[in-house]
Short mmCIF file of C-alpha atoms (C1' of nucleotides) in Angstrom, two decimals:
data_model
loop_
_atom_site.label_atom_id
_atom_site.label_comp_id
_atom_site.label_asym_id
_atom_site.label_seq_id
_atom_site.Cartn_x
_atom_site.Cartn_y
_atom_site.Cartn_z
CA MET N 1 33.98 -4.40 16.60
CA TYR N 2 32.10 -1.63 15.63
CA SER N 3 31.77 1.26 17.89
CA PHE N 4 29.17 4.11 17.36
CA PRO N 5 30.63 7.52 16.70
CA LYS N 6 29.92 9.70 19.85
CA ASN N 7 28.66 12.63 17.92
CA LYS N 8 26.03 10.68 15.99
CA LYS N 9 22.51 10.39 17.26
CA LYS N 10 21.68 6.82 18.71
CA PRO N 11 19.39 4.72 16.65
CA GLN N 12 16.09 4.12 18.33
CA LEU N 13 17.12 0.39 18.54
CA PHE N 14 19.89 1.36 21.15
CA GLU N 15 18.02 3.88 23.19
CA GLY N 16 18.47 3.79 26.91
CA LEU N 17 20.43 0.63 26.76
CA SER N 18 23.28 0.27 29.24
CA GLU N 19 26.85 0.47 28.10
CA GLU N 20 27.17 -3.09 28.79
CA SER N 21 24.21 -4.26 27.13
CA LEU N 22 25.23 -2.26 24.06
CA GLN N 23 28.69 -3.73 23.98
CA THR N 24 27.03 -7.31 23.97
CA LEU N 25 24.94 -6.37 21.01
CA LEU N 26 28.04 -4.87 18.94
CA GLN N 27 30.32 -7.58 19.72
CA HIS N 28 29.18 -10.06 17.48
CA SER N 29 27.87 -7.52 14.76
CA PHE N 30 29.70 -6.18 11.65
CA LEU N 31 29.66 -3.52 9.02
CA LYS N 32 29.20 -4.27 5.45
CA GLU N 33 28.76 -2.21 2.15
CA PHE N 34 26.24 -2.76 -0.50
CA GLU N 35 26.11 -1.41 -4.03
CA ASN N 36 23.26 0.07 -5.64
CA GLY N 37 20.54 -2.51 -6.61
CA GLN N 38 22.00 -5.15 -4.48
CA LEU N 39 19.54 -7.39 -2.49
CA LEU N 40 20.40 -7.88 1.24
CA ILE N 41 17.67 -10.62 1.34
CA GLN N 42 15.03 -12.09 -0.83
CA GLN N 43 11.53 -13.07 -0.16
CA GLY N 44 11.57 -16.75 1.03
CA ASP N 45 15.02 -16.45 2.45
CA ILE N 46 15.36 -17.37 6.15
CA PRO N 47 16.59 -14.01 7.87
CA GLN N 48 20.15 -14.43 9.53
CA PHE N 49 20.58 -10.68 10.64
CA VAL N 50 18.98 -7.71 11.59
CA TYR N 51 19.97 -4.63 9.41
CA LEU N 52 20.72 -1.33 10.77
CA ILE N 53 21.52 1.51 8.23
CA ILE N 54 24.81 3.53 9.02
CA ASP N 55 24.65 5.24 5.79
CA GLY N 56 22.47 5.38 2.73
CA THR N 57 19.06 3.90 1.89
CA LEU N 58 17.13 0.86 1.54
CA LYS N 59 13.82 -0.19 0.24
CA THR N 60 11.80 -3.10 1.28
CA SER N 61 9.13 -4.64 -1.11
CA ARG N 62 7.11 -7.58 -2.21
CA MET N 63 7.37 -8.97 -5.76
CA SER N 64 4.46 -10.75 -7.37
CA ALA N 65 5.15 -13.88 -9.55
CA GLU N 66 4.53 -11.64 -12.53
CA GLY N 67 7.27 -9.55 -11.58
CA GLU N 68 5.30 -6.79 -10.30
CA GLU N 69 6.83 -4.93 -7.18
CA ALA N 70 4.91 -3.23 -4.13
CA THR N 71 7.10 -0.93 -1.86
CA ILE N 72 6.63 -1.64 1.68
CA ARG N 73 8.98 0.83 3.14
CA LEU N 74 11.85 3.19 2.20
CA LEU N 75 14.59 3.33 4.84
CA GLU N 76 16.99 6.03 5.60
CA SER N 77 20.09 6.15 7.96
CA GLY N 78 19.07 5.12 11.59
CA ASP N 79 16.37 2.77 10.53
CA VAL N 80 16.23 -0.78 11.14
CA CYS N 81 14.86 -3.76 9.05
CA MET N 82 14.17 -7.41 9.49
CA GLU N 83 13.59 -7.19 13.16
CA ALA N 84 9.88 -7.85 12.69
CA VAL N 85 10.72 -10.78 10.38
CA LEU N 86 12.53 -12.54 12.91
CA PHE N 87 9.81 -12.77 15.44
CA MET N 88 7.47 -13.81 12.86
CA GLY N 89 9.37 -17.01 12.40
CA GLY N 90 9.49 -18.51 8.89
CA PRO N 91 10.80 -16.94 5.80
CA SER N 92 10.97 -13.46 4.87
CA PRO N 93 8.01 -12.04 3.30
CA ILE N 94 9.91 -9.16 1.94
CA ASP N 95 13.02 -8.28 -0.37
CA VAL N 96 15.38 -5.85 0.86
CA GLN N 97 17.39 -3.87 -1.82
CA ALA N 98 20.04 -1.21 -1.43
CA MET N 99 19.25 2.09 -3.38
CA GLY N 100 22.64 3.41 -3.98
CA THR N 101 25.63 2.60 -1.82
CA THR N 102 24.81 1.70 1.70
CA THR N 103 26.63 0.83 4.53
CA VAL N 104 24.76 -1.43 6.90
CA LEU N 105 25.52 -3.10 10.50
CA LEU N 106 24.54 -6.64 10.59
CA ILE N 107 23.47 -8.08 13.81
CA PRO N 108 23.06 -11.67 13.92
CA ASP N 109 19.68 -13.11 14.82
CA LYS N 110 20.84 -15.32 17.75
CA VAL N 111 22.23 -12.10 19.38
CA ILE N 112 19.00 -10.33 19.09
CA LYS N 113 16.93 -13.37 20.07
CA THR N 114 18.96 -14.02 23.24
CA HIS N 115 19.18 -10.56 24.04
CA VAL N 116 15.40 -9.80 23.99
CA LEU N 117 15.05 -12.16 27.07
CA GLU N 118 17.87 -10.59 28.96
CA ASP N 119 17.43 -6.73 28.49
CA ALA N 120 13.82 -5.75 28.88
CA ARG N 121 14.66 -2.18 27.71
CA PHE N 122 15.99 -3.73 24.62
CA SER N 123 12.59 -5.66 23.77
CA VAL N 124 10.59 -2.61 24.44
CA ASN N 125 12.69 -0.75 22.06
CA LEU N 126 12.10 -3.50 19.47
CA LEU N 127 8.33 -3.50 20.32
CA LYS N 128 8.23 0.27 19.53
CA ILE N 129 9.97 0.04 16.50
CA VAL N 130 7.70 -2.82 15.20
CA THR N 131 4.67 -1.02 16.47
CA ARG N 132 5.58 2.18 14.36
CA HIS N 133 6.22 0.15 11.38
CA TYR N 134 2.71 -1.51 11.98
CA LYS N 135 1.39 2.07 12.27
CA ASN N 136 2.83 3.18 9.18
CA ALA N 137 1.49 0.03 7.40
CA MET N 138 -2.02 0.86 8.70
CA HIS N 139 -1.93 4.33 6.93
CA GLN N 140 -0.64 3.04 3.79
CA ILE N 141 -3.55 0.61 3.81
CA ASP N 142 -6.14 3.33 4.34
CA ALA N 143 -4.37 5.46 1.86
CA MET N 144 -4.46 3.06 -0.94
CA GLN N 145 -8.26 1.95 -0.19
CA ILE N 146 -9.83 5.31 0.63
CA LYS N 147 -7.69 8.23 -0.61
CA SER N 148 -7.17 9.83 -3.90
CA PRO N 149 -3.77 10.20 -5.11
CA VAL N 150 -3.78 13.90 -4.14
CA GLN N 151 -4.69 12.93 -0.77
CA ARG N 152 -1.76 10.30 -0.49
CA VAL N 153 0.80 12.68 -1.81
CA GLY N 154 -0.53 15.23 0.48
CA TYR N 155 -0.35 13.03 3.62
CA TYR N 156 3.15 12.01 2.77
CA PHE N 157 4.25 15.75 2.31
CA LEU N 158 2.43 16.44 5.66
CA ILE N 159 4.46 13.80 7.37
CA LYS N 160 7.87 14.87 5.76
CA HIS N 161 6.86 18.46 6.83
CA LEU N 162 6.30 17.28 10.32
CA GLU N 163 9.33 15.29 10.37
CA SER N 164 11.61 18.17 9.10
CA GLY N 165 10.50 20.40 11.94
CA HIS N 166 7.40 22.77 11.99
CA ASP N 167 9.08 25.94 11.17
CA SER N 168 10.72 25.44 7.72
CA LEU N 169 8.41 25.89 4.79
CA GLU N 170 10.41 23.83 2.52
CA PHE N 171 11.74 20.40 2.49
CA SER N 172 13.25 17.89 -0.27
CA LEU N 173 12.16 14.56 -1.29
CA PRO N 174 14.48 11.90 0.40
CA PHE N 175 13.99 9.40 -2.54
CA ARG N 176 13.65 9.21 -6.32
CA LYS N 177 10.27 10.28 -7.43
CA GLN N 178 9.67 6.69 -9.09
CA SER N 179 10.37 5.18 -5.54
CA ILE N 180 8.00 7.25 -3.69
CA ALA N 181 5.36 6.66 -6.33
CA SER N 182 5.76 2.89 -5.75
CA TYR N 183 5.63 3.30 -2.10
CA LEU N 184 2.29 5.47 -2.53
CA GLY N 185 0.96 2.65 -4.60
CA MET N 186 0.78 4.71 -8.03
CA THR N 187 2.80 4.74 -11.26
CA PRO N 188 5.59 7.52 -11.87
CA GLU N 189 3.32 9.13 -14.27
CA THR N 190 0.14 9.39 -12.10
CA PHE N 191 2.72 10.80 -9.11
CA SER N 192 3.92 13.32 -11.71
CA ARG N 193 0.47 14.32 -12.66
CA THR N 194 -0.47 14.66 -9.03
CA LEU N 195 2.51 16.95 -8.26
CA LYS N 196 1.05 19.36 -10.81
CA LYS N 197 -2.54 19.41 -9.13
CA MET N 198 -0.57 20.20 -5.92
CA LYS N 199 1.10 23.19 -7.55
CA GLU N 200 -2.41 24.30 -8.22
CA MET N 201 -3.07 24.13 -4.68
CA GLY N 202 -0.35 26.39 -3.64
CA ILE N 203 2.51 23.86 -3.15
CA GLU N 204 5.52 24.89 -5.08
CA VAL N 205 7.44 21.88 -6.45
CA GLU N 206 10.78 22.14 -8.24
CA ASP N 207 12.57 19.00 -8.83
CA ASP N 208 12.78 17.49 -5.45
CA LYS N 209 12.34 20.80 -3.47
CA ILE N 210 8.74 21.38 -2.03
CA LYS N 211 7.91 25.01 -0.78
CA MET N 212 4.58 25.76 0.95
CA ARG N 213 3.09 29.16 1.08
CA ASP N 214 2.40 28.93 4.85
CA SER N 215 2.53 26.05 7.50
CA PHE N 216 -1.37 25.58 7.32
CA THR N 217 -1.24 24.48 3.45
CA LEU N 218 -0.91 20.85 4.47
CA CYS N 219 -3.47 20.92 7.41
CA HIS N 220 -6.34 19.45 5.57
CA PHE N 221 -4.41 16.23 4.81
CA CYS N 222 -4.02 15.64 8.55
CA ASP N 223 -6.13 13.23 10.74
CA SER N 224 -6.91 12.80 14.29
CA ASP N 225 -4.11 10.59 15.19
CA THR N 226 -1.57 12.65 13.01
CA ALA N 227 -2.56 15.72 14.59
CA ALA N 228 -0.80 14.61 17.87
CA LEU N 229 2.77 14.90 16.03
CA CYS N 230 1.73 18.61 15.32
CA ALA N 231 3.45 20.94 17.71
CA ARG N 232 0.56 23.43 17.41
CA HIS N 233 -2.18 20.77 17.54
CA ASP N 234 -3.47 21.84 21.02
CA ARG N 235 -2.84 25.55 20.73
CA GLU N 236 -5.11 28.25 19.58
CA GLU N 237 -3.96 28.78 16.16
CA CYS N 238 -4.90 25.25 15.14
CA GLN N 239 -8.05 26.64 14.96
CA GLN N 240 -7.25 27.44 11.24
CA CYS N 241 -6.82 23.70 10.92
CA PRO N 242 -9.96 22.51 9.17
CA LEU N 243 -10.24 19.53 11.58
CA HIS N 244 -11.60 21.84 14.22
CA MET Y 1 -11.37 -11.32 38.72
CA TYR Y 2 -11.75 -13.48 35.52
CA SER Y 3 -10.27 -16.73 35.45
CA PHE Y 4 -9.55 -18.69 32.26
CA PRO Y 5 -11.75 -21.96 31.83
CA LYS Y 6 -9.18 -24.73 31.97
CA ASN Y 7 -10.68 -26.26 28.76
CA LYS Y 8 -10.35 -23.29 26.57
CA LYS Y 9 -7.19 -22.94 24.59
CA LYS Y 10 -4.99 -20.33 25.90
CA PRO Y 11 -4.71 -17.03 23.61
CA GLN Y 12 -1.23 -16.45 22.15
CA LEU Y 13 -0.95 -13.43 24.66
CA PHE Y 14 -0.70 -15.72 27.71
CA GLU Y 15 1.29 -18.62 26.36
CA GLY Y 16 4.05 -19.99 28.39
CA LEU Y 17 3.50 -17.50 31.07
CA SER Y 18 3.83 -18.62 34.79
CA GLU Y 19 0.68 -18.94 36.88
CA GLU Y 20 1.83 -16.06 39.04
CA SER Y 21 2.63 -13.83 36.06
CA LEU Y 22 -0.89 -14.70 34.56
CA GLN Y 23 -2.46 -13.89 37.96
CA THR Y 24 -0.65 -10.43 38.02
CA LEU Y 25 -2.16 -9.49 34.53
CA LEU Y 26 -5.64 -10.84 35.44
CA GLN Y 27 -5.93 -9.21 38.91
CA HIS Y 28 -6.91 -5.89 37.37
CA SER Y 29 -8.69 -7.00 34.14
CA PHE Y 30 -12.41 -7.34 33.89
CA LEU Y 31 -15.12 -8.46 31.39
CA LYS Y 32 -17.19 -6.32 29.41
CA GLU Y 33 -20.02 -6.89 26.70
CA PHE Y 34 -20.31 -4.79 23.74
CA GLU Y 35 -23.34 -4.65 21.25
CA ASN Y 36 -23.45 -5.00 17.55
CA GLY Y 37 -21.91 -1.79 16.01
CA GLN Y 38 -20.61 -0.50 19.39
CA LEU Y 39 -17.44 1.39 19.16
CA LEU Y 40 -14.94 0.10 21.83
CA ILE Y 41 -12.34 3.15 20.88
CA GLN Y 42 -12.18 5.71 18.09
CA GLN Y 43 -9.56 6.97 16.20
CA GLY Y 44 -7.85 9.93 18.11
CA ASP Y 45 -8.84 8.53 21.60
CA ILE Y 46 -5.99 7.70 24.04
CA PRO Y 47 -6.01 3.82 24.59
CA GLN Y 48 -6.72 2.75 28.14
CA PHE Y 49 -6.88 -1.13 27.61
CA VAL Y 50 -5.87 -3.97 25.41
CA TYR Y 51 -8.76 -5.94 24.42
CA LEU Y 52 -8.67 -9.76 24.44
CA ILE Y 53 -11.76 -11.18 22.74
CA ILE Y 54 -13.32 -13.77 24.73
CA ASP Y 55 -16.37 -14.41 22.57
CA GLY Y 56 -17.61 -12.83 19.46
CA THR Y 57 -16.01 -10.71 16.60
CA LEU Y 58 -14.44 -7.30 16.17
CA LYS Y 59 -13.21 -5.28 13.39
CA THR Y 60 -10.38 -2.45 13.54
CA SER Y 61 -10.85 0.30 10.63
CA ARG Y 62 -9.80 3.64 9.76
CA MET Y 63 -12.25 6.27 8.62
CA SER Y 64 -11.88 9.13 6.46
CA ALA Y 65 -13.34 12.68 6.98
CA GLU Y 66 -15.87 11.69 4.19
CA GLY Y 67 -17.10 8.72 6.04
CA GLU Y 68 -15.40 6.19 4.04
CA GLU Y 69 -13.53 3.28 5.65
CA ALA Y 70 -10.76 1.05 5.29
CA THR Y 71 -11.07 -2.34 7.13
CA ILE Y 72 -7.69 -3.18 8.82
CA ARG Y 73 -8.37 -6.47 10.55
CA LEU Y 74 -11.00 -8.71 11.29
CA LEU Y 75 -10.79 -10.23 14.62
CA GLU Y 76 -12.34 -13.55 16.34
CA SER Y 77 -12.24 -15.10 19.69
CA GLY Y 78 -8.63 -15.28 21.20
CA ASP Y 79 -7.19 -12.30 19.21
CA VAL Y 80 -5.99 -9.01 21.03
CA CYS Y 81 -5.88 -5.70 19.78
CA MET Y 82 -4.77 -2.10 20.60
CA GLU Y 83 -1.54 -3.74 22.21
CA ALA Y 84 0.27 -2.19 19.21
CA VAL Y 85 -1.16 1.12 19.58
CA LEU Y 86 -0.05 1.09 23.39
CA PHE Y 87 3.49 1.08 22.41
CA MET Y 88 3.13 3.62 19.42
CA GLY Y 89 2.48 6.20 21.94
CA GLY Y 90 -0.19 8.68 21.02
CA PRO Y 91 -3.61 8.42 20.24
CA SER Y 92 -5.11 5.29 18.48
CA PRO Y 93 -4.90 5.50 14.64
CA ILE Y 94 -7.90 2.97 14.40
CA ASP Y 95 -11.54 2.52 15.43
CA VAL Y 96 -12.62 -0.76 17.05
CA GLN Y 97 -15.95 -1.87 16.55
CA ALA Y 98 -18.11 -4.91 17.71
CA MET Y 99 -19.65 -6.81 14.99
CA GLY Y 100 -22.61 -8.70 16.79
CA THR Y 101 -22.46 -9.01 20.60
CA THR Y 102 -18.97 -9.55 21.73
CA THR Y 103 -17.49 -10.32 25.15
CA VAL Y 104 -14.12 -8.70 25.87
CA LEU Y 105 -11.34 -8.99 28.50
CA LEU Y 106 -10.12 -5.53 29.39
CA ILE Y 107 -6.37 -5.18 30.58
CA PRO Y 108 -5.46 -1.81 31.48
CA ASP Y 109 -2.73 -0.26 29.83
CA LYS Y 110 -0.51 0.55 32.90
CA VAL Y 111 -0.56 -3.22 33.80
CA ILE Y 112 0.61 -4.14 30.40
CA LYS Y 113 3.34 -1.38 30.29
CA THR Y 114 4.63 -2.36 33.62
CA HIS Y 115 4.40 -6.21 33.14
CA VAL Y 116 6.48 -5.96 29.91
CA LEU Y 117 9.35 -4.95 31.98
CA GLU Y 118 9.01 -7.70 34.32
CA ASP Y 119 8.29 -10.66 32.32
CA ALA Y 120 10.52 -11.11 29.38
CA ARG Y 121 8.30 -14.06 28.20
CA PHE Y 122 5.20 -11.79 27.92
CA SER Y 123 7.04 -9.10 26.00
CA VAL Y 124 8.07 -11.60 23.51
CA ASN Y 125 4.73 -12.84 23.22
CA LEU Y 126 3.72 -9.26 22.56
CA LEU Y 127 6.12 -8.85 20.07
CA LYS Y 128 5.41 -11.99 18.33
CA ILE Y 129 1.63 -10.72 18.04
CA VAL Y 130 2.62 -7.53 16.81
CA THR Y 131 4.73 -8.75 14.19
CA ARG Y 132 2.02 -11.33 12.83
CA HIS Y 133 -0.16 -8.39 12.71
CA TYR Y 134 2.57 -6.48 10.64
CA LYS Y 135 2.98 -9.37 8.16
CA ASN Y 136 -0.47 -9.53 7.66
CA ALA Y 137 -0.41 -5.73 7.03
CA MET Y 138 2.13 -6.26 4.37
CA HIS Y 139 0.18 -8.97 2.62
CA GLN Y 140 -2.72 -6.63 2.57
CA ILE Y 141 -0.54 -3.83 1.19
CA ASP Y 142 0.87 -5.69 -1.74
CA ALA Y 143 -2.58 -7.61 -2.31
CA MET Y 144 -4.19 -4.13 -3.03
CA GLN Y 145 -1.16 -2.83 -5.02
CA ILE Y 146 -0.35 -5.76 -7.28
CA LYS Y 147 -3.14 -8.56 -7.07
CA SER Y 148 -6.34 -8.82 -8.91
CA PRO Y 149 -9.44 -9.21 -7.07
CA VAL Y 150 -9.38 -12.78 -8.07
CA GLN Y 151 -5.87 -13.30 -6.48
CA ARG Y 152 -6.99 -11.37 -3.38
CA VAL Y 153 -9.84 -13.63 -2.69
CA GLY Y 154 -7.89 -16.90 -3.65
CA TYR Y 155 -5.17 -15.65 -1.17
CA TYR Y 156 -7.84 -15.22 1.67
CA PHE Y 157 -9.17 -18.55 0.86
CA LEU Y 158 -5.87 -20.09 1.02
CA ILE Y 159 -5.27 -18.66 4.34
CA LYS Y 160 -8.50 -19.67 5.92
CA HIS Y 161 -7.91 -23.20 4.53
CA LEU Y 162 -4.34 -23.67 6.00
CA GLU Y 163 -6.02 -22.34 9.30
CA SER Y 164 -8.70 -24.71 9.33
CA GLY Y 165 -6.36 -27.65 8.92
CA HIS Y 166 -5.15 -29.11 5.78
CA ASP Y 167 -7.27 -31.87 5.51
CA SER Y 168 -10.82 -30.48 5.29
CA LEU Y 169 -11.55 -29.43 1.98
CA GLU Y 170 -14.46 -27.24 3.16
CA PHE Y 171 -14.59 -24.20 5.53
CA SER Y 172 -16.99 -21.34 6.06
CA LEU Y 173 -16.43 -17.66 6.01
CA PRO Y 174 -16.03 -16.36 9.51
CA PHE Y 175 -17.61 -12.77 8.52
CA ARG Y 176 -20.16 -11.08 6.68
CA LYS Y 177 -19.35 -10.92 2.93
CA GLN Y 178 -19.46 -7.05 2.99
CA SER Y 179 -17.08 -7.27 5.79
CA ILE Y 180 -14.45 -9.47 3.94
CA ALA Y 181 -15.04 -7.35 0.98
CA SER Y 182 -13.93 -4.26 2.76
CA TYR Y 183 -10.98 -6.07 4.20
CA LEU Y 184 -9.99 -7.09 1.04
CA GLY Y 185 -10.20 -3.44 -0.40
CA MET Y 186 -13.10 -3.96 -2.74
CA THR Y 187 -16.89 -3.27 -2.85
CA PRO Y 188 -19.29 -5.99 -1.87
CA GLU Y 189 -20.60 -6.11 -5.67
CA THR Y 190 -17.02 -6.72 -6.70
CA PHE Y 191 -16.68 -9.45 -4.35
CA SER Y 192 -19.93 -10.95 -5.26
CA ARG Y 193 -18.80 -10.97 -8.80
CA THR Y 194 -15.30 -12.32 -7.85
CA LEU Y 195 -17.00 -15.36 -6.20
CA LYS Y 196 -18.84 -16.09 -9.33
CA LYS Y 197 -15.58 -16.41 -11.09
CA MET Y 198 -13.95 -18.72 -8.26
CA LYS Y 199 -16.87 -20.99 -9.17
CA GLU Y 200 -15.73 -21.34 -12.59
CA MET Y 201 -12.24 -22.08 -11.54
CA GLY Y 202 -13.66 -24.91 -9.44
CA ILE Y 203 -14.40 -23.66 -6.01
CA GLU Y 204 -17.94 -24.25 -5.04
CA VAL Y 205 -19.54 -21.12 -2.98
CA GLU Y 206 -22.75 -21.67 -1.39
CA ASP Y 207 -23.64 -18.88 0.96
CA ASP Y 208 -20.87 -18.82 3.44
CA LYS Y 209 -19.82 -22.19 2.59
CA ILE Y 210 -16.50 -22.83 0.50
CA LYS Y 211 -15.91 -26.20 -0.96
CA MET Y 212 -12.68 -27.18 -2.96
CA ARG Y 213 -12.39 -30.28 -5.49
CA ASP Y 214 -8.94 -31.21 -4.02
CA SER Y 215 -6.55 -29.65 -1.88
CA PHE Y 216 -4.25 -28.41 -4.61
CA THR Y 217 -7.15 -25.88 -5.90
CA LEU Y 218 -5.60 -22.96 -4.05
CA CYS Y 219 -2.00 -23.84 -4.69
CA HIS Y 220 -1.44 -20.96 -7.37
CA PHE Y 221 -2.45 -18.34 -4.83
CA CYS Y 222 0.47 -19.37 -2.61
CA ASP Y 223 3.73 -17.41 -2.35
CA SER Y 224 7.15 -18.47 -1.11
CA ASP Y 225 6.52 -17.03 2.52
CA THR Y 226 2.96 -18.53 2.80
CA ALA Y 227 4.39 -21.77 1.72
CA ALA Y 228 5.98 -22.31 4.87
CA LEU Y 229 2.68 -22.79 6.59
CA CYS Y 230 1.76 -25.39 4.23
CA ALA Y 231 2.02 -28.92 5.81
CA ARG Y 232 3.42 -30.28 2.73
CA HIS Y 233 5.46 -27.78 1.17
CA ASP Y 234 8.57 -29.68 1.72
CA ARG Y 235 7.01 -33.06 0.45
CA GLU Y 236 6.81 -34.71 -2.81
CA GLU Y 237 3.41 -34.11 -3.26
CA CYS Y 238 3.97 -30.27 -3.30
CA GLN Y 239 5.22 -31.10 -6.89
CA GLN Y 240 1.76 -30.37 -7.99
CA CYS Y 241 2.26 -26.92 -6.53
CA PRO Y 242 2.93 -24.54 -9.39
CA LEU Y 243 5.58 -22.96 -7.42
CA HIS Y 244 7.73 -25.87 -8.28
"C1'" DT C 1 31.37 19.14 -29.11
"C1'" DT C 2 27.90 15.47 -29.72
"C1'" DA C 3 25.87 11.24 -28.49
"C1'" DC C 4 23.69 8.18 -25.22
"C1'" DG C 5 21.00 6.84 -21.49
"C1'" DG C 6 18.28 7.67 -17.52
"C1'" DA C 7 14.59 10.43 -14.99
"C1'" DC C 8 10.85 12.58 -15.48
"C1'" DT C 9 6.78 14.80 -17.78
"C1'" DT C 10 2.89 14.95 -21.05
"C1'" DG C 11 -0.76 13.43 -24.00
"C1'" DA C 12 -3.98 9.91 -25.90
"C1'" DC C 13 -6.19 5.93 -25.34
"C1'" DT C 14 -8.07 1.61 -22.61
"C1'" DC C 15 -10.23 -1.14 -19.21
"C1'" DA C 16 -10.93 -2.92 -14.68
"C1'" DG C 17 -13.63 -1.96 -10.78
"C1'" DA C 18 -16.70 1.61 -8.69
"C1'" DT C 19 -20.96 3.55 -8.98
"C1'" DC C 20 -25.90 3.59 -9.57
"C1'" DA C 21 -30.16 1.17 -9.85
"C1'" DA C 22 -32.94 -2.60 -9.40
"C1'" DG C 23 -34.12 -7.02 -8.24
"C1'" DA C 24 -33.90 -11.72 -5.37
"C1'" DG C 25 -33.92 -14.12 -1.18
"C1'" DG C 26 -34.22 -14.42 3.73
"C1'" DT C 27 -35.64 -13.19 8.28
"C1'" DG C 28 -38.15 -11.02 12.16
"C1'" DA C 29 -42.20 -8.25 14.16
"C1'" DC C 30 -46.78 -7.65 14.35
"C1'" DG Z 1 -49.84 -13.80 6.47
"C1'" DT Z 2 -47.30 -9.57 4.81
"C1'" DC Z 3 -44.72 -5.95 5.56
"C1'" DA Z 4 -40.31 -3.84 6.33
"C1'" DC Z 5 -35.70 -4.41 6.32
"C1'" DC Z 6 -31.21 -6.36 5.65
"C1'" DT Z 7 -27.67 -8.98 2.60
"C1'" DC Z 8 -26.53 -10.26 -1.27
"C1'" DT Z 9 -26.73 -10.51 -6.46
"C1'" DT Z 10 -26.83 -8.82 -11.18
"C1'" DG Z 11 -27.02 -5.64 -14.77
"C1'" DA Z 12 -25.61 -0.81 -17.06
"C1'" DT Z 13 -22.78 2.78 -17.09
"C1'" DC Z 14 -19.22 5.67 -15.64
"C1'" DT Z 15 -14.50 7.22 -14.64
"C1'" DG Z 16 -10.02 7.68 -12.88
"C1'" DA Z 17 -5.79 5.41 -12.87
"C1'" DG Z 18 -2.92 2.54 -15.52
"C1'" DT Z 19 -0.62 1.87 -20.13
"C1'" DC Z 20 1.92 3.03 -23.99
"C1'" DA Z 21 4.30 6.18 -26.72
"C1'" DA Z 22 6.66 10.31 -27.57
"C1'" DG Z 23 9.01 14.24 -25.94
"C1'" DT Z 24 12.20 17.26 -22.60
"C1'" DC Z 25 15.68 17.86 -19.73
"C1'" DC Z 26 19.39 16.75 -17.37
"C1'" DG Z 27 24.20 14.57 -16.50
"C1'" DT Z 28 27.94 11.84 -18.21
"C1'" DA Z 29 31.35 9.69 -21.53
"C1'" DA Z 30 33.54 9.65 -25.75
#
DNA sequence: TTACGGACTTGACTCAGATCAAGAGGTGAC
DNA sequence: GTCACCTCTTGATCTGAGTCAAGTCCGTAA
């Protein structure tokens, strides 16, 4: 049975669970390692497990009959997937694929489905996770419909900037550029050209390192609901922010 | 206090709940009527209620600073909204707007949040609803990224066809054409031209009435996970379906 | 050391869908 | 009735992202 390293941050899935509840979940779960490019599940398969990434990265995508691919999510360590698909009932609408060697904890669907009815805290955790995905999906939708490539990349940078803590004026892209391009719904070429435009706007791009002149550079990619994530959105200095 | 007409179909939100549990929810809820175009909630507002449509239609959308709009969902009677937003924590990422006079049941957020921890069946209902929305969002994303306008409209028709029961070769569009166009991520002009192409493919379009020659007409817009919704997907006749 | 391959960039060209503009058809107010 | 207004359609034009092709810059293997 897998047991969580004490020093590691608990994934959101297990947040606030009693030791007993956690044990029940882990009892029937096991680790598995996947190689670069390996498929964990394919569109149309009936899902058997929820996948919790211990180490590495995954992507979820949909493939059209002609072999074209739309990336839905890019996931890092601590992220979960297939949890939503379980409750949809029916086959998986997505592919899940490892990007590089990735270690994953597999939690059987039955364990999840019974545990949801036993531990309300666990089901609320799941609700929170699914709703966050849903929120991201909504952002992705409006991005593709109404935003220019520059705005899409800018918003992506903004989110990464907020995630990496407000004070650092530098962060690095967590995935390969072509993956990010696909996630943002554009070709690698367009992504590359867009990065060039970003440079003209005062954002240094050097390989996968992104540096900003100051912490307001990305402000005009913000919107009212993302502003809530910003540490200073209710402070005076936010005046500089074009939203106000 | 609002009480559900016995003859009306129960919305998914309340499915399988005990009479007592349902009463608790309805006790603090109330009806409200909204006029055409009226906003129930705006992007950036803190949500106070979950909205259950009793009669009429709503749309949820995101608006860019320049006033351009991306439609996220179009909802009919029995649908719920803002339930996902409640669990995201933080302000609403979407606008909700009435399309025509619409009667809505308002369930206060606190009632929902406490009830989730008390009635596991209720929280599973919520999970199912949110995951369905999430699934739709994923379809919307890949549709916009990898499908042509004809494929998007075809898939939309397919879903409506499956919803309206398999046997009827006719259904009508539940929303104004421009709303559907926006939902599908295209302009009204493109939608109109696309409908013309559909006619050439053997789908009669007359105002908002859609008629098909036979029930296989829409088959080639199907995909592996949507096929599960099809009543005959595991029967012999599905041979005709290009998927096989 | 060179050779190969993969990730990314850059430039030239193409085209599907957006935009702009005009017209058809329907409906309600007066 | 007809005027105003709205939805939808149709046609002509424009444009921006995709495509294709070539080239650069790595890292790795022989």
